[in-house]
Tab-separated table of N, CA and C in Angstrom:
chain	number	residue	atom	x	y	z
A	1	GLN	N	4.429	22.204	-44.640
A	1	GLN	CA	3.580	21.342	-43.823
A	1	GLN	C	3.648	21.821	-42.376
A	2	VAL	N	2.484	22.093	-41.819
A	2	VAL	CA	2.432	22.581	-40.447
A	2	VAL	C	2.667	21.436	-39.479
A	3	GLN	N	3.519	21.697	-38.504
A	3	GLN	CA	3.761	20.712	-37.450
A	3	GLN	C	3.670	21.382	-36.098
A	4	LEU	N	3.018	20.705	-35.173
A	4	LEU	CA	2.958	21.136	-33.779
A	4	LEU	C	3.477	19.978	-32.944
A	5	VAL	N	4.542	20.215	-32.202
A	5	VAL	CA	5.166	19.143	-31.434
A	5	VAL	C	5.193	19.538	-29.969
A	6	GLU	N	4.500	18.754	-29.155
A	6	GLU	CA	4.445	19.028	-27.719
A	6	GLU	C	5.567	18.307	-26.992
A	7	SER	N	5.968	18.894	-25.871
A	7	SER	CA	6.934	18.252	-24.988
A	7	SER	C	6.695	18.739	-23.564
A	8	GLY	N	7.269	18.020	-22.606
A	8	GLY	CA	7.238	18.484	-21.224
A	8	GLY	C	6.277	17.774	-20.308
A	9	GLY	N	5.517	16.821	-20.824
A	9	GLY	CA	4.599	16.097	-19.960
A	9	GLY	C	5.351	15.188	-18.999
A	10	GLY	N	4.604	14.595	-18.091
A	10	GLY	CA	5.235	13.687	-17.138
A	10	GLY	C	4.345	13.429	-15.942
A	11	LEU	N	4.973	12.857	-14.917
A	11	LEU	CA	4.275	12.514	-13.677
A	11	LEU	C	4.691	13.506	-12.592
A	12	VAL	N	3.710	14.043	-11.888
A	12	VAL	CA	3.986	15.018	-10.833
A	12	VAL	C	3.000	14.790	-9.695
A	13	GLN	N	3.404	15.130	-8.499
A	13	GLN	CA	2.494	15.018	-7.358
A	13	GLN	C	1.537	16.199	-7.318
A	14	ALA	N	0.409	15.978	-6.698
A	14	ALA	CA	-0.565	17.055	-6.532
A	14	ALA	C	0.097	18.239	-5.830
A	15	GLY	N	-0.199	19.427	-6.335
A	15	GLY	CA	0.413	20.638	-5.808
A	15	GLY	C	1.674	21.046	-6.540
A	16	GLY	N	2.172	20.168	-7.384
A	16	GLY	CA	3.395	20.447	-8.120
A	16	GLY	C	3.152	21.250	-9.389
A	17	SER	N	4.244	21.392	-10.155
A	17	SER	CA	4.203	22.211	-11.372
A	17	SER	C	4.816	21.467	-12.549
A	18	LEU	N	4.366	21.812	-13.721
A	18	LEU	CA	4.945	21.307	-14.961
A	18	LEU	C	4.875	22.413	-16.007
A	19	ARG	N	5.789	22.360	-16.962
A	19	ARG	CA	5.738	23.278	-18.098
A	19	ARG	C	5.680	22.467	-19.380
A	20	LEU	N	4.623	22.692	-20.147
A	20	LEU	CA	4.497	22.077	-21.462
A	20	LEU	C	4.941	23.078	-22.513
A	21	SER	N	5.529	22.568	-23.576
A	21	SER	CA	5.973	23.421	-24.665
A	21	SER	C	5.465	22.871	-25.988
A	22	CYS	N	5.087	23.768	-26.880
A	22	CYS	CA	4.628	23.394	-28.215
A	22	CYS	C	5.484	24.125	-29.232
A	23	ALA	N	6.197	23.371	-30.044
A	23	ALA	CA	7.012	23.946	-31.104
A	23	ALA	C	6.210	23.926	-32.395
A	24	ALA	N	5.979	25.107	-32.960
A	24	ALA	CA	5.162	25.239	-34.163
A	24	ALA	C	6.041	25.559	-35.366
A	25	SER	N	5.780	24.904	-36.478
A	25	SER	CA	6.570	25.148	-37.691
A	25	SER	C	5.701	24.944	-38.922
A	26	GLY	N	6.200	25.408	-40.058
A	26	GLY	CA	5.538	25.151	-41.328
A	26	GLY	C	4.785	26.313	-41.930
A	27	ARG	N	4.587	27.370	-41.140
A	27	ARG	CA	3.920	28.564	-41.681
A	27	ARG	C	4.084	29.682	-40.671
A	28	THR	N	3.703	30.875	-41.082
A	28	THR	CA	3.651	31.985	-40.129
A	28	THR	C	2.291	31.969	-39.454
A	29	PHE	N	2.281	32.340	-38.175
A	29	PHE	CA	1.053	32.258	-37.407
A	29	PHE	C	0.556	33.623	-36.947
A	30	SER	N	0.885	34.655	-37.693
A	30	SER	CA	0.656	36.011	-37.200
A	30	SER	C	-0.801	36.308	-36.862
A	31	GLU	N	-1.758	35.743	-37.588
A	31	GLU	CA	-3.178	36.017	-37.313
A	31	GLU	C	-3.858	34.828	-36.644
A	32	TRP	N	-3.083	33.894	-36.189
A	32	TRP	CA	-3.631	32.655	-35.644
A	32	TRP	C	-3.684	32.678	-34.136
A	33	THR	N	-4.442	31.745	-33.613
A	33	THR	CA	-4.506	31.508	-32.179
A	33	THR	C	-3.903	30.144	-31.891
A	34	LEU	N	-3.000	30.114	-30.936
A	34	LEU	CA	-2.406	28.847	-30.499
A	34	LEU	C	-3.015	28.478	-29.145
A	35	ALA	N	-3.362	27.232	-28.994
A	35	ALA	CA	-4.120	26.836	-27.807
A	35	ALA	C	-3.659	25.490	-27.273
A	36	TRP	N	-4.065	25.246	-26.033
A	36	TRP	CA	-3.884	23.938	-25.421
A	36	TRP	C	-5.265	23.369	-25.087
A	37	PHE	N	-5.432	22.112	-25.438
A	37	PHE	CA	-6.614	21.353	-25.071
A	37	PHE	C	-6.147	20.143	-24.270
A	38	ARG	N	-7.069	19.466	-23.626
A	38	ARG	CA	-6.725	18.233	-22.925
A	38	ARG	C	-7.869	17.242	-23.014
A	39	GLN	N	-7.500	15.976	-22.890
A	39	GLN	CA	-8.496	14.920	-22.918
A	39	GLN	C	-8.149	13.888	-21.869
A	40	ALA	N	-9.030	13.749	-20.898
A	40	ALA	CA	-8.866	12.745	-19.848
A	40	ALA	C	-9.529	11.456	-20.304
A	41	PRO	N	-9.151	10.336	-19.701
A	41	PRO	CA	-9.756	9.050	-20.075
A	41	PRO	C	-11.279	9.097	-19.969
A	42	ARG	N	-11.928	8.631	-21.007
A	42	ARG	CA	-13.394	8.515	-21.053
A	42	ARG	C	-14.090	9.873	-21.000
A	43	LYS	N	-13.370	10.938	-21.322
A	43	LYS	CA	-13.974	12.263	-21.376
A	43	LYS	C	-13.701	12.902	-22.718
A	44	GLU	N	-14.478	13.908	-23.038
A	44	GLU	CA	-14.280	14.617	-24.297
A	44	GLU	C	-13.105	15.587	-24.168
A	45	ARG	N	-12.532	15.912	-25.304
A	45	ARG	CA	-11.458	16.887	-25.325
A	45	ARG	C	-12.023	18.241	-24.893
A	46	GLU	N	-11.263	18.950	-24.054
A	46	GLU	CA	-11.736	20.242	-23.568
A	46	GLU	C	-10.673	21.314	-23.717
A	47	PHE	N	-11.143	22.534	-23.892
A	47	PHE	CA	-10.273	23.686	-24.017
A	47	PHE	C	-9.607	23.986	-22.679
A	48	VAL	N	-8.316	24.359	-22.735
A	48	VAL	CA	-7.578	24.729	-21.523
A	48	VAL	C	-7.186	26.201	-21.544
A	49	ALA	N	-6.469	26.590	-22.589
A	49	ALA	CA	-5.993	27.974	-22.672
A	49	ALA	C	-5.612	28.296	-24.110
A	50	ALA	N	-5.620	29.584	-24.440
A	50	ALA	CA	-5.260	30.008	-25.793
A	50	ALA	C	-4.574	31.358	-25.745
A	51	ILE	N	-3.808	31.634	-26.788
A	51	ILE	CA	-3.123	32.920	-26.905
A	51	ILE	C	-3.128	33.347	-28.366
A	52	HIS	N	-3.464	34.605	-28.605
A	52	HIS	CA	-3.406	35.120	-29.971
A	52	HIS	C	-1.971	35.449	-30.306
A	53	TRP	N	-1.532	34.969	-31.450
A	53	TRP	CA	-0.107	35.042	-31.763
A	53	TRP	C	0.387	36.478	-31.868
A	54	SER	N	-0.397	37.352	-32.517
A	54	SER	CA	0.061	38.728	-32.700
A	54	SER	C	-0.220	39.603	-31.492
A	55	GLY	N	-1.463	39.613	-31.038
A	55	GLY	CA	-1.841	40.530	-29.968
A	55	GLY	C	-1.471	40.065	-28.583
A	56	GLY	N	-1.294	38.760	-28.431
A	56	GLY	CA	-0.935	38.235	-27.121
A	56	GLY	C	-2.087	38.072	-26.159
A	57	HIS	N	-3.319	38.311	-26.624
A	57	HIS	CA	-4.467	38.135	-25.735
A	57	HIS	C	-4.558	36.678	-25.314
A	58	THR	N	-4.905	36.460	-24.061
A	58	THR	CA	-4.974	35.107	-23.535
A	58	THR	C	-6.379	34.776	-23.056
A	59	TYR	N	-6.681	33.488	-23.077
A	59	TYR	CA	-7.994	32.992	-22.682
A	59	TYR	C	-7.776	31.711	-21.892
A	60	TYR	N	-8.588	31.522	-20.862
A	60	TYR	CA	-8.431	30.348	-20.002
A	60	TYR	C	-9.775	29.708	-19.680
A	61	ALA	N	-9.751	28.400	-19.531
A	61	ALA	CA	-10.908	27.711	-18.981
A	61	ALA	C	-11.016	28.064	-17.506
A	62	ALA	N	-12.236	28.095	-17.016
A	62	ALA	CA	-12.458	28.458	-15.616
A	62	ALA	C	-11.728	27.512	-14.669
A	63	SER	N	-11.618	26.257	-15.070
A	63	SER	CA	-11.023	25.245	-14.197
A	63	SER	C	-9.529	25.432	-13.991
A	64	VAL	N	-8.876	26.205	-14.858
A	64	VAL	CA	-7.416	26.369	-14.740
A	64	VAL	C	-7.005	27.809	-14.483
A	65	LYS	N	-7.950	28.732	-14.567
A	65	LYS	CA	-7.621	30.138	-14.406
A	65	LYS	C	-7.020	30.384	-13.029
A	66	GLY	N	-5.903	31.095	-13.004
A	66	GLY	CA	-5.200	31.361	-11.755
A	66	GLY	C	-4.137	30.327	-11.425
A	67	ARG	N	-4.182	29.183	-12.101
A	67	ARG	CA	-3.175	28.127	-11.863
A	67	ARG	C	-2.285	27.929	-13.073
A	68	PHE	N	-2.848	28.085	-14.273
A	68	PHE	CA	-2.099	27.871	-15.513
A	68	PHE	C	-1.840	29.213	-16.191
A	69	THR	N	-0.708	29.295	-16.870
A	69	THR	CA	-0.377	30.485	-17.648
A	69	THR	C	0.121	30.060	-19.018
A	70	ILE	N	-0.452	30.652	-20.052
A	70	ILE	CA	0.008	30.382	-21.413
A	70	ILE	C	0.875	31.543	-21.864
A	71	SER	N	1.964	31.215	-22.555
A	71	SER	CA	2.865	32.256	-23.036
A	71	SER	C	3.445	31.837	-24.376
A	72	LYS	N	4.028	32.774	-25.092
A	72	LYS	CA	4.592	32.466	-26.396
A	72	LYS	C	5.950	33.112	-26.549
A	73	ASP	N	6.728	32.539	-27.429
A	73	ASP	CA	8.031	33.097	-27.790
A	73	ASP	C	8.034	33.207	-29.308
A	74	ASN	N	7.846	34.432	-29.803
A	74	ASN	CA	7.739	34.616	-31.254
A	74	ASN	C	9.025	34.220	-31.969
A	75	ALA	N	10.150	34.474	-31.355
A	75	ALA	CA	11.425	34.179	-32.005
A	75	ALA	C	11.630	32.677	-32.165
A	76	LYS	N	11.182	31.912	-31.164
A	76	LYS	CA	11.376	30.464	-31.212
A	76	LYS	C	10.168	29.736	-31.793
A	77	ASN	N	9.071	30.472	-32.022
A	77	ASN	CA	7.829	29.855	-32.492
A	77	ASN	C	7.346	28.766	-31.534
A	78	THR	N	7.340	29.092	-30.261
A	78	THR	CA	6.864	28.137	-29.267
A	78	THR	C	5.769	28.756	-28.411
A	79	VAL	N	4.914	27.901	-27.930
A	79	VAL	CA	3.865	28.300	-26.984
A	79	VAL	C	3.970	27.383	-25.778
A	80	ASP	N	4.092	27.954	-24.610
A	80	ASP	CA	4.252	27.186	-23.387
A	80	ASP	C	3.001	27.253	-22.532
A	81	LEU	N	2.802	26.207	-21.766
A	81	LEU	CA	1.738	26.188	-20.763
A	81	LEU	C	2.397	25.899	-19.422
A	82	HIS	N	2.392	26.895	-18.569
A	82	HIS	CA	2.962	26.745	-17.240
A	82	HIS	C	1.825	26.333	-16.303
A	83	MET	N	1.975	25.171	-15.695
A	83	MET	CA	0.910	24.617	-14.872
A	83	MET	C	1.374	24.534	-13.422
A	84	ASN	N	0.678	25.235	-12.552
A	84	ASN	CA	0.998	25.237	-11.125
A	84	ASN	C	-0.179	24.682	-10.326
A	85	SER	N	0.107	24.340	-9.080
A	85	SER	CA	-0.933	23.820	-8.180
A	85	SER	C	-1.740	22.722	-8.850
A	86	LEU	N	-1.036	21.790	-9.448
A	86	LEU	CA	-1.702	20.736	-10.202
A	86	LEU	C	-2.539	19.842	-9.306
A	87	LYS	N	-3.655	19.381	-9.870
A	87	LYS	CA	-4.595	18.531	-9.161
A	87	LYS	C	-4.725	17.206	-9.910
A	88	PRO	N	-5.133	16.144	-9.219
A	88	PRO	CA	-5.331	14.863	-9.922
A	88	PRO	C	-6.294	14.997	-11.110
A	89	GLU	N	-7.263	15.876	-11.017
A	89	GLU	CA	-8.206	16.044	-12.119
A	89	GLU	C	-7.605	16.756	-13.325
A	90	ASP	N	-6.378	17.224	-13.219
A	90	ASP	CA	-5.664	17.787	-14.375
A	90	ASP	C	-5.016	16.686	-15.211
A	91	THR	N	-5.063	15.456	-14.723
A	91	THR	CA	-4.494	14.331	-15.461
A	91	THR	C	-5.199	14.177	-16.800
A	92	ALA	N	-4.415	14.183	-17.873
A	92	ALA	CA	-4.975	14.105	-19.224
A	92	ALA	C	-3.840	14.083	-20.238
A	93	VAL	N	-4.208	13.814	-21.475
A	93	VAL	CA	-3.294	14.063	-22.582
A	93	VAL	C	-3.533	15.500	-23.030
A	94	TYR	N	-2.465	16.265	-23.097
A	94	TYR	CA	-2.551	17.674	-23.462
A	94	TYR	C	-2.109	17.846	-24.916
A	95	PHE	N	-2.940	18.571	-25.669
A	95	PHE	CA	-2.711	18.781	-27.092
A	95	PHE	C	-2.508	20.256	-27.386
A	96	CYS	N	-1.590	20.532	-28.263
A	96	CYS	CA	-1.405	21.871	-28.803
A	96	CYS	C	-2.206	21.966	-30.097
A	97	ALA	N	-2.808	23.134	-30.336
A	97	ALA	CA	-3.609	23.317	-31.541
A	97	ALA	C	-3.415	24.725	-32.079
A	98	ALA	N	-3.561	24.851	-33.393
A	98	ALA	CA	-3.456	26.160	-34.052
A	98	ALA	C	-4.737	26.416	-34.821
A	99	GLY	N	-5.303	27.589	-34.615
A	99	GLY	CA	-6.575	27.876	-35.243
A	99	GLY	C	-6.673	29.288	-35.767
A	100	ILE	N	-7.634	29.482	-36.660
A	100	ILE	CA	-7.922	30.806	-37.209
A	100	ILE	C	-9.398	30.879	-37.539
A	101	GLU	N	-9.979	32.056	-37.332
A	101	GLU	CA	-11.403	32.276	-37.622
A	101	GLU	C	-12.292	31.249	-36.939
A	102	GLY	N	-11.954	30.927	-35.710
A	102	GLY	CA	-12.811	30.075	-34.904
A	102	GLY	C	-12.657	28.585	-35.104
A	103	THR	N	-11.747	28.170	-35.959
A	103	THR	CA	-11.565	26.741	-36.226
A	103	THR	C	-10.118	26.341	-35.963
A	104	TYR	N	-9.945	25.300	-35.170
A	104	TYR	CA	-8.594	24.779	-34.942
A	104	TYR	C	-8.284	23.759	-36.033
A	105	LYS	N	-7.303	24.112	-36.854
A	105	LYS	CA	-7.043	23.329	-38.068
A	105	LYS	C	-5.881	22.352	-37.911
A	106	TYR	N	-5.003	22.649	-36.990
A	106	TYR	CA	-3.815	21.799	-36.837
A	106	TYR	C	-3.690	21.374	-35.374
A	107	TRP	N	-3.273	20.118	-35.203
A	107	TRP	CA	-3.159	19.545	-33.863
A	107	TRP	C	-1.847	18.802	-33.721
A	108	GLY	N	-1.310	18.845	-32.508
A	108	GLY	CA	-0.153	18.029	-32.202
A	108	GLY	C	-0.584	16.628	-31.790
A	109	GLN	N	0.407	15.795	-31.483
A	109	GLN	CA	0.130	14.399	-31.123
A	109	GLN	C	-0.251	14.236	-29.659
A	110	GLY	N	0.081	15.219	-28.854
A	110	GLY	CA	-0.286	15.155	-27.448
A	110	GLY	C	0.858	14.725	-26.545
A	111	THR	N	0.769	15.148	-25.296
A	111	THR	CA	1.737	14.744	-24.291
A	111	THR	C	0.978	14.440	-23.003
A	112	GLN	N	1.367	13.342	-22.352
A	112	GLN	CA	0.647	12.867	-21.176
A	112	GLN	C	1.079	13.634	-19.929
A	113	VAL	N	0.100	14.090	-19.170
A	113	VAL	CA	0.338	14.685	-17.854
A	113	VAL	C	-0.429	13.848	-16.838
A	114	THR	N	0.297	13.356	-15.839
A	114	THR	CA	-0.325	12.558	-14.791
A	114	THR	C	-0.025	13.205	-13.441
A	115	VAL	N	-1.074	13.497	-12.682
A	115	VAL	CA	-0.930	14.116	-11.369
A	115	VAL	C	-1.386	13.109	-10.320
A	116	SER	N	-0.461	12.721	-9.469
A	116	SER	CA	-0.782	11.732	-8.439
A	116	SER	C	-1.245	12.432	-7.162
A	117	SER	N	-2.137	11.762	-6.449
A	117	SER	CA	-2.688	12.356	-5.218
A	117	SER	C	-1.866	11.979	-4.001
């Protein structure tokens, strides 16, 4: 059974940093893409960043490029999202997801990130 468990959310002031971590288990992810999405109140879920498990290629939403960095640890089966220069508009529930062939099939429960102004 695939499980994605997020951790690391919290409250931070604008301009601060947070690191989110996603622990993935239940299968090998060698051809999969691991990603972070977020959903703010009254808004649709949106893509934040992704990393291909084998090749390490990374992808970012324009709104976070240059501020957020996604990374992985193959030995620990974790994917981290390093968030710098946080803004109040980054406030959202952040979800980890695992996908293949263009479809995200597994999702974590989410972790709350709140950025105060």
